[in-house]
Coordinates of C-alpha atoms in Angstrom, one line a residue:
X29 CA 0.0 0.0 0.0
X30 CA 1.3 3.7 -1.0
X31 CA 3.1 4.9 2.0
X32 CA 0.8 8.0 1.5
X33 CA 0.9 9.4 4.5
X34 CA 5.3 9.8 4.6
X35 CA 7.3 12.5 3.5
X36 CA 11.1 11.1 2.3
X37 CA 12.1 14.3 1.9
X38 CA 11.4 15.6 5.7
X39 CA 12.2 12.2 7.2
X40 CA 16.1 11.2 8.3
X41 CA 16.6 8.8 5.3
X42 CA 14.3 8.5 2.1
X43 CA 14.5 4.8 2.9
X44 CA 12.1 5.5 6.3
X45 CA 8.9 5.1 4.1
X46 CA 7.3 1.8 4.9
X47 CA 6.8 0.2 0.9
X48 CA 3.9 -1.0 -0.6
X49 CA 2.9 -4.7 0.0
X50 CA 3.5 -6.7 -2.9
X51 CA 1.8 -9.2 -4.3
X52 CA 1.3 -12.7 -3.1
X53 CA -0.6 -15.3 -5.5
X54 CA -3.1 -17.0 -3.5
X55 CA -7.0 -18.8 -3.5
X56 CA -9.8 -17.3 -1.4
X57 CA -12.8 -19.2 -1.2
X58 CA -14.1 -17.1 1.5
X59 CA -14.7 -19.2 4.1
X60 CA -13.1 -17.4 7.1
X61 CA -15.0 -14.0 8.2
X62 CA -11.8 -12.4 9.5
X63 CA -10.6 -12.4 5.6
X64 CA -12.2 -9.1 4.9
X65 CA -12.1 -6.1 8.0
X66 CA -13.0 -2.5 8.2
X67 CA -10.4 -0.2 6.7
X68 CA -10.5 2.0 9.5
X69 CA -9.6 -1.1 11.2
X70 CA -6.7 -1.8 9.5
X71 CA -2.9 -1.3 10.9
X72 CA -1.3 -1.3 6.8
X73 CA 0.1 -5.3 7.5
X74 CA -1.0 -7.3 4.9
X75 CA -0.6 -10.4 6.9
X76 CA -3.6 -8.8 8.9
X77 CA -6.3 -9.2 6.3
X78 CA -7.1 -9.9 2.7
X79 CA -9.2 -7.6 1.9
X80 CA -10.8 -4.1 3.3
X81 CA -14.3 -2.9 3.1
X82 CA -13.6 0.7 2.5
X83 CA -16.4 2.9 3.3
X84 CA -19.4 1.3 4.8
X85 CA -18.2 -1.8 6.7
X86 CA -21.3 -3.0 7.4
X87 CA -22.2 -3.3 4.2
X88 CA -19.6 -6.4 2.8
X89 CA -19.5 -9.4 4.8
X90 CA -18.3 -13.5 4.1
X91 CA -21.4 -15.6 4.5
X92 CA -22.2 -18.8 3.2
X93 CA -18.7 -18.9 1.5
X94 CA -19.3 -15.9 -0.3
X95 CA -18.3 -12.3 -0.3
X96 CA -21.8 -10.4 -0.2
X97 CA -21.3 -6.6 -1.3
X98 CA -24.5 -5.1 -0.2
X99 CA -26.0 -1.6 -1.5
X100 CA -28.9 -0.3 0.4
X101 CA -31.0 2.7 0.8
X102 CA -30.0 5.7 1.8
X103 CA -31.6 9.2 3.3
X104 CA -29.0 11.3 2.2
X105 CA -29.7 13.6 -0.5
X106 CA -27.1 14.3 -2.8
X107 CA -26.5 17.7 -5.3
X108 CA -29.1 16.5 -8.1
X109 CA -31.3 16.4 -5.3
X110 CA -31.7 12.6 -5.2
X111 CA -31.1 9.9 -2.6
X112 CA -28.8 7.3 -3.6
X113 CA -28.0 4.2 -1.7
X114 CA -24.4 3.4 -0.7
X115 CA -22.8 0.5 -1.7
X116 CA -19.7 -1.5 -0.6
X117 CA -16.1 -1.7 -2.4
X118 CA -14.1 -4.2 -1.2
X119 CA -10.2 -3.9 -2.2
X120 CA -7.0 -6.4 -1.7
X121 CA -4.4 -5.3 1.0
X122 CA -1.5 -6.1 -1.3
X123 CA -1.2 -4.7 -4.5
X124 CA -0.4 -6.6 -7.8
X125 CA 1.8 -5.1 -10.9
X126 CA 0.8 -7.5 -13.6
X127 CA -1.0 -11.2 -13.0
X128 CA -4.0 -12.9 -13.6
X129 CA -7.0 -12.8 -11.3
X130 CA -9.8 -14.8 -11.7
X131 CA -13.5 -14.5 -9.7
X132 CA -16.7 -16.2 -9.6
X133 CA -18.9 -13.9 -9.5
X134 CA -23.1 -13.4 -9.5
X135 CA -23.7 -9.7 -10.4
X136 CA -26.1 -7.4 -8.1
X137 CA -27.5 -5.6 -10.8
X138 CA -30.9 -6.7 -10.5
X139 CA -33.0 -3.1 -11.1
X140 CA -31.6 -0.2 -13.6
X141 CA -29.1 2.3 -12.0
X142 CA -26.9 -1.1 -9.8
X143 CA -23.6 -1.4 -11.4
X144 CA -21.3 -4.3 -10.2
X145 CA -17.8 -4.3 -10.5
X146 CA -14.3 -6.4 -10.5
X147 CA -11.6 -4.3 -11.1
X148 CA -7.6 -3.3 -10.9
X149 CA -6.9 -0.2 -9.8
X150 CA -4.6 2.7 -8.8
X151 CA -6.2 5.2 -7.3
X152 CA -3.6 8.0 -7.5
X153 CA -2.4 7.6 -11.4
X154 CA -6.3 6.7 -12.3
X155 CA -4.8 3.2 -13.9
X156 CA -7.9 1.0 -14.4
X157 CA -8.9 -2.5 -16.0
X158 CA -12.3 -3.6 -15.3
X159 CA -15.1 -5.5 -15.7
X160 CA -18.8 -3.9 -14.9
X161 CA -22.6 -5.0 -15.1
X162 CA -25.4 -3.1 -15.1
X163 CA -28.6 -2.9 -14.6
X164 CA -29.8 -1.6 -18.5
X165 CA -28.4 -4.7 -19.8
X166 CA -28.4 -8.0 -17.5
X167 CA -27.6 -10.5 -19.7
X168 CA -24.6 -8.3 -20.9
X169 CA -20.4 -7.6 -19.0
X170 CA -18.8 -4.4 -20.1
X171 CA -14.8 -5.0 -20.5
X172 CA -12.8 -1.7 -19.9
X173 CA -9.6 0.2 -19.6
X174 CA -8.0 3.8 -18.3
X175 CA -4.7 4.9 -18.6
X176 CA -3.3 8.0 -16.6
X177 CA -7.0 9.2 -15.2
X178 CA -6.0 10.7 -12.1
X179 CA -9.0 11.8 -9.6
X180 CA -8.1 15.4 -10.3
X181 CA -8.4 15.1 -13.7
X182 CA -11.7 17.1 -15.5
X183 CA -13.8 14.4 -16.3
X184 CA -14.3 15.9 -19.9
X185 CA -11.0 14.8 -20.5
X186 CA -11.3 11.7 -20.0
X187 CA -11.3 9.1 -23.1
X188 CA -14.4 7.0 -22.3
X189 CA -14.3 5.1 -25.0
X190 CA -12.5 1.9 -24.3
X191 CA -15.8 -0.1 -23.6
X192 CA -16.8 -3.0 -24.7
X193 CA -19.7 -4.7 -24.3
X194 CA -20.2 -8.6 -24.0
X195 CA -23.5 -10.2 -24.6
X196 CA -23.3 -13.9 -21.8
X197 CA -27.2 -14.8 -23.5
X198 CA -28.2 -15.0 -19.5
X199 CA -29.2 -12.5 -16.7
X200 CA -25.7 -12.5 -15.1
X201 CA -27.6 -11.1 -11.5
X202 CA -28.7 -14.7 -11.4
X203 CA -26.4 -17.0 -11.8
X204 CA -22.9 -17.0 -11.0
X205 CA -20.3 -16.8 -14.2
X206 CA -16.4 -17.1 -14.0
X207 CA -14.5 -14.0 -14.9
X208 CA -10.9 -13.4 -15.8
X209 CA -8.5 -10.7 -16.1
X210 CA -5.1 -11.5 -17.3
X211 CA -3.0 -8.3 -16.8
X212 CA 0.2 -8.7 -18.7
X213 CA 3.1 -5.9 -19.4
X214 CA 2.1 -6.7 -23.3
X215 CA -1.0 -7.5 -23.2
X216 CA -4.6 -7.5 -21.3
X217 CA -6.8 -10.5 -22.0
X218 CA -10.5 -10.6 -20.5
X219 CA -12.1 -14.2 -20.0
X220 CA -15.7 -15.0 -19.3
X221 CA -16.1 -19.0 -18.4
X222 CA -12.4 -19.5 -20.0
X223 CA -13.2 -17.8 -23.5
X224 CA -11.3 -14.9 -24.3
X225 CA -13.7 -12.1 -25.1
X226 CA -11.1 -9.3 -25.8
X227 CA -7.4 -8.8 -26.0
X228 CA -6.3 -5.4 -26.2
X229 CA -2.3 -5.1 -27.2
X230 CA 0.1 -2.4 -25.4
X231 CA 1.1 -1.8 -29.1
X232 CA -2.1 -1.2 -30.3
X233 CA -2.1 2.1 -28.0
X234 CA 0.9 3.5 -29.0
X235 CA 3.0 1.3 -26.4
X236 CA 2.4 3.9 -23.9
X237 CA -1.1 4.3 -22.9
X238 CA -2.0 1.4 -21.1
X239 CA -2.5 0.6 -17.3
X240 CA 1.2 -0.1 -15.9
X241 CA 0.8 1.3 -12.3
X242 CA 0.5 -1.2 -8.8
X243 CA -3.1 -1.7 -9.0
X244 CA -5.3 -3.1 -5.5
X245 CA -7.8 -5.3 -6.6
X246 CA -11.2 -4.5 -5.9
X247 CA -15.0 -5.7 -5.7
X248 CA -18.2 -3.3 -5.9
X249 CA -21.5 -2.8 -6.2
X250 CA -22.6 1.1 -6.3
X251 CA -25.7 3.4 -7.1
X252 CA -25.2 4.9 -10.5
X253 CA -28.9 5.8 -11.3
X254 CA -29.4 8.5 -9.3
X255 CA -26.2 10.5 -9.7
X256 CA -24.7 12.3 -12.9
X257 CA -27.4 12.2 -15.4
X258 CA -25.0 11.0 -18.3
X259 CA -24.0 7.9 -15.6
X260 CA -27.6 7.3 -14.5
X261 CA -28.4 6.9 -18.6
X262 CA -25.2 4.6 -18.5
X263 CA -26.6 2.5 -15.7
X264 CA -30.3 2.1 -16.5
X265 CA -31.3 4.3 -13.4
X266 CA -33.0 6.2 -12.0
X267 CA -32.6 3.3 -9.1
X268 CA -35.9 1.4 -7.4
X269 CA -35.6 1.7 -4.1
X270 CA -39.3 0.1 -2.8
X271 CA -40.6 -0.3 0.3
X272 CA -39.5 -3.3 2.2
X273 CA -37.5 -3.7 -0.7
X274 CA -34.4 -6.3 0.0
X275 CA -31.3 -4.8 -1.0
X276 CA -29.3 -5.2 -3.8
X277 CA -26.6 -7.8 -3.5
X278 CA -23.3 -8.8 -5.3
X279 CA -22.0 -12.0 -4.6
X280 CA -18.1 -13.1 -5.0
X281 CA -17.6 -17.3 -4.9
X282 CA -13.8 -17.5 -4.8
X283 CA -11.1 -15.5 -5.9
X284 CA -7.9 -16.8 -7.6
X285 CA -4.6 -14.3 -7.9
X286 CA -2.1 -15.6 -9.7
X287 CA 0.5 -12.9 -9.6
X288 CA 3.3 -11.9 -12.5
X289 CA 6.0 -11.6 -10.1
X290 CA 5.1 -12.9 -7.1
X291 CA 6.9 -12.4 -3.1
X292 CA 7.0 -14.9 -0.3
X293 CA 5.2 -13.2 2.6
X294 CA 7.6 -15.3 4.9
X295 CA 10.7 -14.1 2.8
X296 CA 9.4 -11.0 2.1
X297 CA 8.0 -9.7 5.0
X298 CA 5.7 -6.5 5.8
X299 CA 7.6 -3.7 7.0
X300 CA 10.8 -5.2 5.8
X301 CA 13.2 -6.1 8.6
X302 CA 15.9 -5.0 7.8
X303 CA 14.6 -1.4 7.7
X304 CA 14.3 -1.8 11.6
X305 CA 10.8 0.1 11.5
X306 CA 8.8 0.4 14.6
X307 CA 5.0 1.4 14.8
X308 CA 2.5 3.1 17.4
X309 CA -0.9 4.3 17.1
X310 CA -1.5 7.9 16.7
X311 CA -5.2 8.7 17.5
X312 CA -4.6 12.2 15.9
X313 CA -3.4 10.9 12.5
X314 CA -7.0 10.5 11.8
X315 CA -7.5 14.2 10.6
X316 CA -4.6 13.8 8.3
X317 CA -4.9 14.8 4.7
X318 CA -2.7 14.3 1.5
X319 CA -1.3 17.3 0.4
X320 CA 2.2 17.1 -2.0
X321 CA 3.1 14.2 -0.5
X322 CA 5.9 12.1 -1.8
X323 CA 5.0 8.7 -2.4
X324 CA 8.4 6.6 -1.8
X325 CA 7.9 2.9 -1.5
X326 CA 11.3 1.1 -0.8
X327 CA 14.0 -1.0 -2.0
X328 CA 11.7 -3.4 -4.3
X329 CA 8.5 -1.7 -4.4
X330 CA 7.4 1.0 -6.9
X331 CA 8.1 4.2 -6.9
X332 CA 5.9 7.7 -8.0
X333 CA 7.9 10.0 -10.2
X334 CA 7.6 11.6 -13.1
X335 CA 10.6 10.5 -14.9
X336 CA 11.1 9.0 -17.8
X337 CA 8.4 6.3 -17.9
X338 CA 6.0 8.8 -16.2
X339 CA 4.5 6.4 -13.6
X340 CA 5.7 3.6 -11.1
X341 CA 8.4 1.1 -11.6
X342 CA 10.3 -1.3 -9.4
X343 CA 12.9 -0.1 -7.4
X344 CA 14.4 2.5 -5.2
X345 CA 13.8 6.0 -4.9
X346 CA 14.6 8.1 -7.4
X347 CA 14.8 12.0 -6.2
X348 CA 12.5 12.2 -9.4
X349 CA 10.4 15.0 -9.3
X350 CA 7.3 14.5 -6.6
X351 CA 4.0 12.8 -8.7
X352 CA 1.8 14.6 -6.5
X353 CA 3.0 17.6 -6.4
X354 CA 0.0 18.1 -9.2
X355 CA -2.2 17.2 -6.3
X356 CA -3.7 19.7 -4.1
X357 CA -5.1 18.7 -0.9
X358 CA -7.8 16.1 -1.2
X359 CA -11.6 17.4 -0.6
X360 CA -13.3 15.7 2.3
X361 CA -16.7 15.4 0.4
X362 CA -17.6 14.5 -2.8
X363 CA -20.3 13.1 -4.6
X364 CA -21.1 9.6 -3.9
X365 CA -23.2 8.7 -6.8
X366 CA -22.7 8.0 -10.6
X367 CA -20.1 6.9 -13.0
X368 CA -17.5 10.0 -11.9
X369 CA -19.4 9.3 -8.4
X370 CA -17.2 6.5 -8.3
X371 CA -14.3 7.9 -9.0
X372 CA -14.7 10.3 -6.5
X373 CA -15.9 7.3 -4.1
X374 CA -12.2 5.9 -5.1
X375 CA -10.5 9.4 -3.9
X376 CA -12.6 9.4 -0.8
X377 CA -10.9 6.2 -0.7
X378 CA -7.8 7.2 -1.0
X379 CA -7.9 9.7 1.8
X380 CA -9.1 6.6 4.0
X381 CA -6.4 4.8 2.8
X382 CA -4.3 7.5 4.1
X383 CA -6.0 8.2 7.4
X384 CA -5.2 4.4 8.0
X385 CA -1.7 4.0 7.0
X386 CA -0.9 7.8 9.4
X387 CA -1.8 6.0 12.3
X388 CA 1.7 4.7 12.2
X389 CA 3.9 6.6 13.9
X390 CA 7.1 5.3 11.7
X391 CA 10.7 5.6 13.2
X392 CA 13.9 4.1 12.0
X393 CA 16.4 2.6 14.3
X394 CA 19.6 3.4 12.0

């Protein structure tokens, strides 16, 4: 995870940022509860948890062998004067530069406006490879990309037209289909059931714009049919939300993470010990917020710059110039709802990713 809440450059070595956990290949059939805690609730060790539920924790749970993401009505009314419900987005502790992940997964877009999704992702560099459902069509899975979308950017510049849609012939809310991303530095491949449905080449996009940043791996099920009206169109929406309605669930059999470059988590433990890093709770860190914060990851992990390849890369840091320095300090409330709605639930994210990861108190012992 992005050692977010660190400053290299104020610290007493740039080596006293905690690095991101890497990737560890491993099958979750989701038959242990403690799998998936509350991200407030977690301390930034991977070996803690699996998985976070980011912003309502309530509202993802393991039952049955499944990972239920739930989206339920909600009394909040948001700036186009509607109420959407909140939804759950689950993501991995560890993050994964290249691999194959594969899910079995029954959608939970059962009305117009619920869109389900299985996605990699980098919340600060706006990488994205994904598969969504929603409600408009539910016998069809929408395959997409995004290169270099940061949540800053203006969303009219952003090129929505890597979509693809993918007709299954069933109502994919209903019964559970197997899904595969194969995330390669040449190559993405999506699978549905073991078919390839689309291959998109790096070279076909000028060997440059294509998702090439640490991406978590994430699960969600959100309300986009009562948001943006170009996203509500999108979804189907606007949303039914009935009385005594039950709400809208995504379901998530088993997950299988095959990673490109795989770490021990016995070998390669997190912190690393030979950086000798110690860690206490500080209560205060919760009203921390990212503003220009260097983003220095370690020996072996990825680090932000803006050097030559523009994005992250294995290794130490560089004294490139700071990535987010193009950042200004994150706002505390956005819009919930919607297509950009969730992009904006992915910075409000961030800044809980953040708020987690400050409660360390990091000092080194060299």
């Amino acid at each position: 995870m992005p050692t977010l809440g660190c400053q290299p450059e104020n610290s007493y070595s740039i080596d006293t940022c905690l690095p991101l956990p890497q990737c560890t290949s491993f099958f979750d059939n989701f038959d242990k509860p403690d799998t998936v805690i509350a991200l407030t609730n977690f301390s930034g060790d991977p070996l803690d948890a699996s998985w976070t539920s980011d912003f309502m924790p309530n509202n993802a749970r393991i039952e049955n062998g499944n990972l239920v993401l739930t989206l339920k009505r909600n009394d909040a009314v948001n700036k186009f004067g509607n109420r959407p419900g909140f939804g759950a987005t689950v993501s991995s502790t560890r993050w994964m530069l290249y691999g194959t992940v594969t899910a079995r997964i029954k959608a939970g877009s059962l009305s117009g406006g619920v869109v389900s999704s299985f996605i990699y992702r980098n919340a600060v560099t706006g990488d994205e490879i994904d598969y969504e459902w929603v409600g408009k069509q539910p016998n069809e899975v929408q395959s997409n990309y995004y290169w270099n979308t940061p949540p800053t950017m203006d969303p009219k510049d952003i090129d929505y037209s890597h979509s693809r849609r993918q007709d299954v012939g069933i109502n994919l809310s209903q019964e559970y289909q197997t899904y595969t991303i194969e995330w390669l530095p040449d190559r993405l491949t999506w699978f549905i059931n073991g078919q390839v449905v689309r291959t998109l080449l790096k070279s076909e996009v000028n060997g440059t714009q294509y998702p090439s940043t640490p991406s978590q791996i994430q699960f969600s099920v959100w309300d986009g049919g009562l948001g943006d009206p170009a996203t509500t169109e999108w979804s189907g929406g606007p949303t039914r939300y009935e009385d005594n309605q039950a709400p809208y669930e995504m379901y998530v059999d088993f997950v299988d993470i095959k990673c490109f470059a795989p770490v021990d988590p016995v070998t390669t433990p997190w912190p690393p010990k030979d950086k000798g890093f110690q860690g206490t709770v500080n209560p205060l860190a919760k009203d921390f917020t990212l503003a220009k914060e260097a983003v220095v990851l370690g020996d072996n992990a990825p680090t932000f710059s803006t050097l030559e390849n523009g994005g992250l890369h294995w290794g130490r840091f560089n004294g490139g110039k700071n990535l987010n320095q193009n950042y200004p300090i994150i706002p505390k409330k956005k819009n919930v709802a919607g297509r950009l709605g969730f992009r904006n639930m992915q910075w409000s994210g961030l800044v809980s990713v953040v708020n987690t990861l400050a409660l360390y108190t990091l000092s080194a012992l060299s």
